[in-house]
Amino acid sequence: MLKKIQQFFKDNLELSNNDSSTQQHKVDLAAAALLIELSRADFDISSIEQQAIEQALVKTLGLAQTELNELIALAEAENQQATSLYEFTRHINEAYTPEQKFELLKALWQVAVADGEISKYEDHLIRKIADLIYAPHSDFIKSKLAVINN
């Protein structure tokens, strides 16, 4: 199982000298993995959060249903083995603009509030991701307020 997970992330998340659309697709998959990781932060995986993730991935990343299903299944298995967010956040740092990072933070908050409450674990994980992608603290706060006030 671990080899299958590693191969998926190697095939889909490693940046190489491929064309820019392929690189962007790999970065978007890293962002999707962060959304999936967030849904597990409060140890209560609700169907509402799963729907919020799926909507965000389809809307913002344009993933096909087969890619979406594969990513979710592998991310669930990878969650058991993960020791760091770095493998995902480094791709975000290499390719995302500050505006894209802000939109990622908003998507994370949308998943966090989907079940009606933001747990301390979700808040902590989003803060950690914001730090790892070098988003200013003001963007962390603005993105939270933008989602809560909608």
Coordinates of N, CA and C in Angstrom, one line a residue:
M1 N 0.8 -1.2 0.0 CA 0.0 0.0 0.0 C 0.9 1.2 0.0
L2 N 1.9 1.3 0.8 CA 2.8 2.4 0.9 C 3.4 2.7 -0.4
K3 N 3.9 1.7 -1.1 CA 4.5 1.9 -2.4 C 3.5 2.5 -3.4
K4 N 2.2 2.1 -3.4 CA 1.2 2.6 -4.2 C 1.0 4.1 -3.9
I5 N 1.0 4.5 -2.7 CA 0.8 5.9 -2.3 C 2.0 6.7 -2.7
Q6 N 3.2 6.2 -2.5 CA 4.4 6.9 -2.9 C 4.4 7.1 -4.4
Q7 N 4.0 6.1 -5.1 CA 4.0 6.2 -6.6 C 3.0 7.2 -7.0
F8 N 1.8 7.3 -6.4 CA 0.8 8.3 -6.8 C 1.4 9.7 -6.6
F9 N 2.0 9.9 -5.4 CA 2.5 11.3 -5.1 C 3.7 11.6 -6.0
K10 N 4.5 10.6 -6.3 CA 5.6 10.8 -7.3 C 5.1 11.2 -8.6
D11 N 4.1 10.4 -9.1 CA 3.5 10.7 -10.4 C 2.8 12.0 -10.5
N12 N 2.1 12.4 -9.4 CA 1.2 13.5 -9.5 C 1.7 14.7 -8.8
L13 N 2.7 14.6 -7.9 CA 3.1 15.8 -7.2 C 4.5 16.3 -7.4
E14 N 5.3 15.4 -8.0 CA 6.7 15.8 -8.2 C 6.7 16.8 -9.4
L15 N 7.4 17.9 -9.1 CA 7.5 18.9 -10.2 C 8.8 18.5 -11.0
S16 N 8.6 18.6 -12.3 CA 9.8 18.3 -13.2 C 9.8 19.4 -14.3
N17 N 10.5 19.1 -15.3 CA 10.7 20.1 -16.4 C 9.6 19.9 -17.4
N18 N 8.4 19.4 -17.0 CA 7.3 19.3 -17.9 C 6.7 20.6 -18.3
D19 N 5.7 20.6 -19.1 CA 5.1 21.9 -19.5 C 4.4 22.5 -18.3
S20 N 4.1 23.8 -18.4 CA 3.6 24.5 -17.2 C 2.2 24.0 -16.8
S21 N 1.4 23.6 -17.8 CA 0.0 23.1 -17.4 C 0.1 21.8 -16.5
T22 N 1.1 20.9 -16.8 CA 1.3 19.7 -16.0 C 1.8 20.1 -14.6
Q23 N 2.7 21.1 -14.6 CA 3.2 21.5 -13.3 C 2.1 22.1 -12.4
Q24 N 1.2 22.9 -13.0 CA 0.1 23.6 -12.3 C -0.8 22.5 -11.8
H25 N -1.1 21.5 -12.6 CA -1.9 20.4 -12.2 C -1.4 19.7 -11.0
K26 N -0.1 19.5 -10.9 CA 0.5 18.8 -9.8 C 0.5 19.7 -8.5
V27 N 0.6 21.0 -8.7 CA 0.5 21.9 -7.6 C -0.9 21.9 -7.1
D28 N -1.9 21.9 -8.0 CA -3.3 21.9 -7.5 C -3.6 20.6 -6.8
L29 N -3.0 19.5 -7.2 CA -3.2 18.2 -6.4 C -2.6 18.3 -5.0
A30 N -1.5 19.0 -4.9 CA -1.0 19.3 -3.5 C -1.9 20.1 -2.7
A31 N -2.5 21.1 -3.3 CA -3.5 21.9 -2.6 C -4.7 21.0 -2.2
A32 N -5.1 20.2 -3.0 CA -6.3 19.3 -2.7 C -5.9 18.4 -1.6
A33 N -4.7 17.9 -1.5 CA -4.3 17.0 -0.4 C -4.3 17.8 0.9
L34 N -4.0 19.1 0.9 CA -4.1 19.9 2.1 C -5.6 20.0 2.6
L35 N -6.5 20.2 1.6 CA -7.9 20.3 2.0 C -8.4 19.0 2.6
I36 N -7.9 17.9 2.1 CA -8.3 16.6 2.6 C -7.7 16.3 4.0
E37 N -6.5 16.8 4.2 CA -5.8 16.7 5.5 C -6.6 17.5 6.5
L38 N -7.1 18.6 6.1 CA -7.8 19.5 7.1 C -9.1 18.8 7.6
S39 N -9.8 18.1 6.7 CA -11.0 17.4 7.1 C -10.8 16.4 8.2
R40 N -9.6 15.9 8.4 CA -9.3 15.0 9.4 C -8.7 15.6 10.7
A41 N -8.5 16.9 10.7 CA -7.9 17.6 11.8 C -8.7 17.4 13.1
D42 N -10.0 17.5 13.0 CA -10.8 17.5 14.3 C -11.3 16.0 14.6
F43 N -10.7 15.0 13.9 CA -11.0 13.6 14.2 C -12.5 13.3 14.0
D44 N -13.2 14.2 13.3 CA -14.7 13.9 13.0 C -14.9 14.3 11.6
I45 N -14.8 13.2 10.8 CA -14.9 13.4 9.3 C -16.4 13.4 9.0
S46 N -17.0 14.6 8.7 CA -18.4 14.6 8.4 C -18.6 14.6 6.9
S47 N -19.8 14.2 6.6 CA -20.2 14.1 5.1 C -20.3 15.5 4.6
I48 N -20.6 16.5 5.4 CA -20.7 17.9 5.0 C -19.3 18.4 4.6
E49 N -18.3 18.1 5.4 CA -17.0 18.5 5.1 C -16.5 17.8 3.8
Q50 N -16.8 16.5 3.6 CA -16.4 15.8 2.4 C -17.0 16.5 1.2
Q51 N -18.3 16.9 1.3 CA -19.0 17.6 0.2 C -18.3 18.9 -0.1
A52 N -17.9 19.6 1.0 CA -17.2 20.9 0.8 C -15.9 20.7 0.1
I53 N -15.2 19.7 0.4 CA -13.9 19.4 -0.2 C -14.2 19.1 -1.7
E54 N -15.1 18.2 -2.0 CA -15.4 17.9 -3.3 C -15.8 19.1 -4.2
Q55 N -16.7 19.9 -3.6 CA -17.1 21.1 -4.3 C -15.9 22.1 -4.6
A56 N -15.0 22.2 -3.6 CA -13.9 23.1 -3.7 C -12.9 22.6 -4.8
L57 N -12.7 21.3 -4.8 CA -11.8 20.7 -5.8 C -12.3 20.7 -7.2
V58 N -13.6 20.5 -7.3 CA -14.2 20.5 -8.7 C -14.2 22.0 -9.2
K59 N -14.7 22.9 -8.3 CA -14.8 24.3 -8.7 C -13.5 25.0 -8.9
T60 N -12.5 24.9 -8.0 CA -11.3 25.6 -8.1 C -10.2 24.9 -8.9
L61 N -10.2 23.6 -8.9 CA -9.1 22.9 -9.5 C -9.6 22.2 -10.8
G62 N -10.8 22.0 -11.0 CA -11.3 21.4 -12.2 C -11.0 20.0 -12.3
L63 N -10.9 19.2 -11.2 CA -10.5 17.8 -11.3 C -11.7 17.0 -11.9
A64 N -11.3 16.0 -12.6 CA -12.3 15.1 -13.1 C -12.7 14.2 -12.0
Q65 N -13.9 13.6 -12.1 CA -14.4 12.7 -11.1 C -13.5 11.6 -10.7
T66 N -12.8 11.0 -11.8 CA -11.9 9.8 -11.5 C -10.7 10.3 -10.7
E67 N -10.1 11.5 -11.1 CA -9.0 12.0 -10.3 C -9.4 12.3 -8.9
L68 N -10.6 12.9 -8.8 CA -11.1 13.3 -7.4 C -11.2 12.0 -6.6
N69 N -11.8 11.0 -7.1 CA -12.0 9.8 -6.3 C -10.7 9.1 -6.0
E70 N -9.8 9.1 -6.9 CA -8.4 8.5 -6.7 C -7.7 9.3 -5.6
L71 N -7.7 10.6 -5.7 CA -7.0 11.5 -4.8 C -7.5 11.3 -3.4
I72 N -8.8 11.3 -3.2 CA -9.5 11.2 -1.9 C -9.1 9.8 -1.3
A73 N -9.2 8.8 -2.1 CA -8.9 7.4 -1.6 C -7.4 7.3 -1.1
L74 N -6.5 7.8 -2.0 CA -5.1 7.7 -1.6 C -4.7 8.7 -0.5
A75 N -5.4 9.8 -0.4 CA -5.1 10.8 0.7 C -5.5 10.2 2.0
E76 N -6.6 9.5 2.0 CA -7.1 8.8 3.2 C -6.0 7.8 3.7
A77 N -5.5 7.0 2.8 CA -4.5 6.0 3.1 C -3.2 6.7 3.5
E78 N -2.8 7.8 2.8 CA -1.6 8.5 3.1 C -1.7 9.2 4.4
N79 N -2.9 9.6 4.8 CA -3.0 10.3 6.1 C -2.5 9.5 7.3
Q80 N -2.6 8.1 7.2 CA -2.1 7.2 8.2 C -0.6 7.2 8.3
Q81 N 0.0 7.5 7.1 CA 1.5 7.5 7.0 C 2.2 8.8 7.1
A82 N 1.4 9.9 6.9 CA 2.0 11.3 6.8 C 2.7 11.7 8.1
T83 N 3.8 12.3 7.9 CA 4.6 12.9 9.0 C 4.8 14.4 8.9
S84 N 4.5 14.9 7.7 CA 4.8 16.3 7.4 C 3.9 16.8 6.3
L85 N 3.6 18.1 6.4 CA 2.9 18.8 5.4 C 3.8 19.4 4.3
Y86 N 5.1 19.3 4.6 CA 6.1 19.9 3.7 C 6.0 19.4 2.2
E87 N 5.8 18.1 2.0 CA 5.7 17.6 0.7 C 4.6 18.3 -0.2
F88 N 3.6 18.8 0.5 CA 2.5 19.6 -0.2 C 2.8 21.1 -0.2
T89 N 3.2 21.6 0.9 CA 3.4 23.1 0.9 C 4.6 23.6 0.1
R90 N 5.5 22.7 -0.1 CA 6.7 23.2 -0.9 C 6.2 23.4 -2.3
H91 N 5.3 22.6 -2.8 CA 4.8 22.8 -4.2 C 4.0 24.1 -4.3
I92 N 3.2 24.4 -3.2 CA 2.5 25.6 -3.2 C 3.4 26.8 -3.2
N93 N 4.5 26.8 -2.4 CA 5.4 27.9 -2.4 C 6.2 28.1 -3.7
E94 N 6.4 27.0 -4.4 CA 7.1 27.1 -5.7 C 6.3 27.7 -6.8
A95 N 5.0 27.5 -6.7 CA 4.2 27.9 -7.9 C 3.1 28.9 -7.6
Y96 N 2.5 29.0 -6.4 CA 1.4 29.9 -6.1 C 1.8 31.3 -5.9
T97 N 1.0 32.2 -6.4 CA 1.2 33.6 -6.2 C 0.5 33.9 -4.8
P98 N 0.8 35.1 -4.2 CA 0.1 35.5 -3.0 C -1.4 35.4 -3.1
E99 N -1.9 35.8 -4.2 CA -3.4 35.7 -4.4 C -3.9 34.3 -4.4
Q100 N -3.2 33.4 -5.0 CA -3.6 32.0 -5.0 C -3.5 31.4 -3.6
K101 N -2.4 31.8 -2.9 CA -2.3 31.3 -1.5 C -3.5 31.8 -0.6
F102 N -3.9 33.0 -0.9 CA -5.0 33.6 -0.1 C -6.3 32.7 -0.5
E103 N -6.5 32.4 -1.7 CA -7.6 31.6 -2.1 C -7.6 30.2 -1.5
L104 N -6.4 29.7 -1.4 CA -6.2 28.4 -0.8 C -6.6 28.4 0.7
L105 N -6.2 29.5 1.4 CA -6.6 29.7 2.8 C -8.1 29.8 2.9
K106 N -8.8 30.5 2.0 CA -10.2 30.6 2.0 C -10.9 29.3 1.8
A107 N -10.3 28.5 0.9 CA -10.9 27.1 0.7 C -10.7 26.3 1.9
L108 N -9.6 26.4 2.6 CA -9.4 25.7 3.9 C -10.4 26.1 4.9
W109 N -10.7 27.4 5.0 CA -11.6 27.8 6.0 C -13.0 27.4 5.6
Q110 N -13.4 27.3 4.3 CA -14.7 26.8 3.9 C -14.9 25.4 4.3
V111 N -13.9 24.6 4.2 CA -14.0 23.2 4.7 C -14.1 23.2 6.2
A112 N -13.4 24.0 6.9 CA -13.4 24.0 8.4 C -14.8 24.4 8.9
V113 N -15.5 25.4 8.2 CA -16.8 25.9 8.7 C -17.9 25.1 8.1
A114 N -17.7 24.1 7.3 CA -18.8 23.4 6.6 C -19.7 22.7 7.6
D115 N -19.1 22.2 8.7 CA -19.9 21.5 9.7 C -20.5 22.4 10.8
G116 N -20.3 23.7 10.6 CA -20.9 24.7 11.5 C -20.1 25.1 12.6
E117 N -18.9 24.6 12.8 CA -18.0 25.0 13.9 C -16.5 24.8 13.4
I118 N -15.7 25.7 13.9 CA -14.2 25.5 13.6 C -13.6 25.0 14.9
S119 N -13.1 23.8 14.8 CA -12.5 23.2 16.0 C -11.1 23.8 16.2
K120 N -10.6 23.7 17.4 CA -9.2 24.2 17.7 C -8.2 23.5 16.8
Y121 N -8.4 22.3 16.5 CA -7.5 21.5 15.6 C -7.5 22.0 14.2
E122 N -8.7 22.3 13.7 CA -8.8 22.9 12.3 C -8.1 24.3 12.3
D123 N -8.4 25.1 13.3 CA -7.7 26.4 13.4 C -6.2 26.3 13.4
H124 N -5.7 25.4 14.2 CA -4.3 25.2 14.4 C -3.7 24.7 13.0
L125 N -4.3 23.8 12.4 CA -3.8 23.3 11.1 C -3.8 24.3 10.0
I126 N -4.8 25.1 9.9 CA -4.8 26.2 8.9 C -3.7 27.2 9.3
R127 N -3.6 27.5 10.5 CA -2.5 28.5 10.9 C -1.1 27.9 10.5
K128 N -0.9 26.6 10.8 CA 0.3 25.9 10.4 C 0.6 26.0 8.9
I129 N -0.5 25.7 8.1 CA -0.4 25.7 6.7 C 0.0 27.1 6.2
A130 N -0.7 28.1 6.8 CA -0.5 29.5 6.4 C 1.0 29.8 6.7
D131 N 1.5 29.4 7.8 CA 3.0 29.6 8.1 C 3.9 28.9 7.1
L132 N 3.5 27.7 6.7 CA 4.4 26.9 5.8 C 4.3 27.4 4.4
I133 N 3.3 28.1 4.0 CA 3.2 28.7 2.7 C 3.6 30.2 2.7
Y134 N 4.1 30.6 3.8 CA 4.6 32.0 4.0 C 3.5 33.0 3.7
A135 N 2.3 32.7 4.1 CA 1.2 33.7 4.0 C 1.3 34.6 5.2
P136 N 1.2 35.9 5.0 CA 1.2 36.9 6.1 C 0.0 36.6 7.1
H137 N 0.3 36.9 8.3 CA -0.8 36.6 9.3 C -2.0 37.4 9.0
S138 N -1.9 38.5 8.4 CA -3.1 39.3 8.0 C -3.9 38.6 7.0
D139 N -3.3 37.8 6.1 CA -4.1 37.0 5.1 C -4.8 35.8 5.8
F140 N -4.1 35.3 6.8 CA -4.7 34.2 7.6 C -6.0 34.7 8.2
I141 N -6.0 35.9 8.8 CA -7.2 36.5 9.5 C -8.2 37.0 8.4
K142 N -7.7 37.6 7.4 CA -8.7 38.1 6.4 C -9.4 37.0 5.7
S143 N -8.7 35.9 5.4 CA -9.4 34.7 4.8 C -10.4 34.1 5.7
K144 N -10.1 34.0 7.0 CA -11.1 33.5 7.9 C -12.3 34.4 8.0
L145 N -12.1 35.7 8.1 CA -13.2 36.6 8.2 C -14.1 36.6 6.9
A146 N -13.4 36.5 5.8 CA -14.1 36.5 4.5 C -15.1 35.3 4.4
V147 N -14.6 34.2 4.9 CA -15.5 32.9 4.9 C -16.6 33.0 6.0
I148 N -16.2 33.4 7.2 CA -17.2 33.5 8.3 C -18.3 34.5 8.0
N149 N -17.9 35.6 7.4 CA -18.9 36.7 7.1 C -19.8 36.5 5.9
N150 N -19.5 35.4 5.2 CA -20.4 35.1 4.0 C -21.5 34.2 4.4

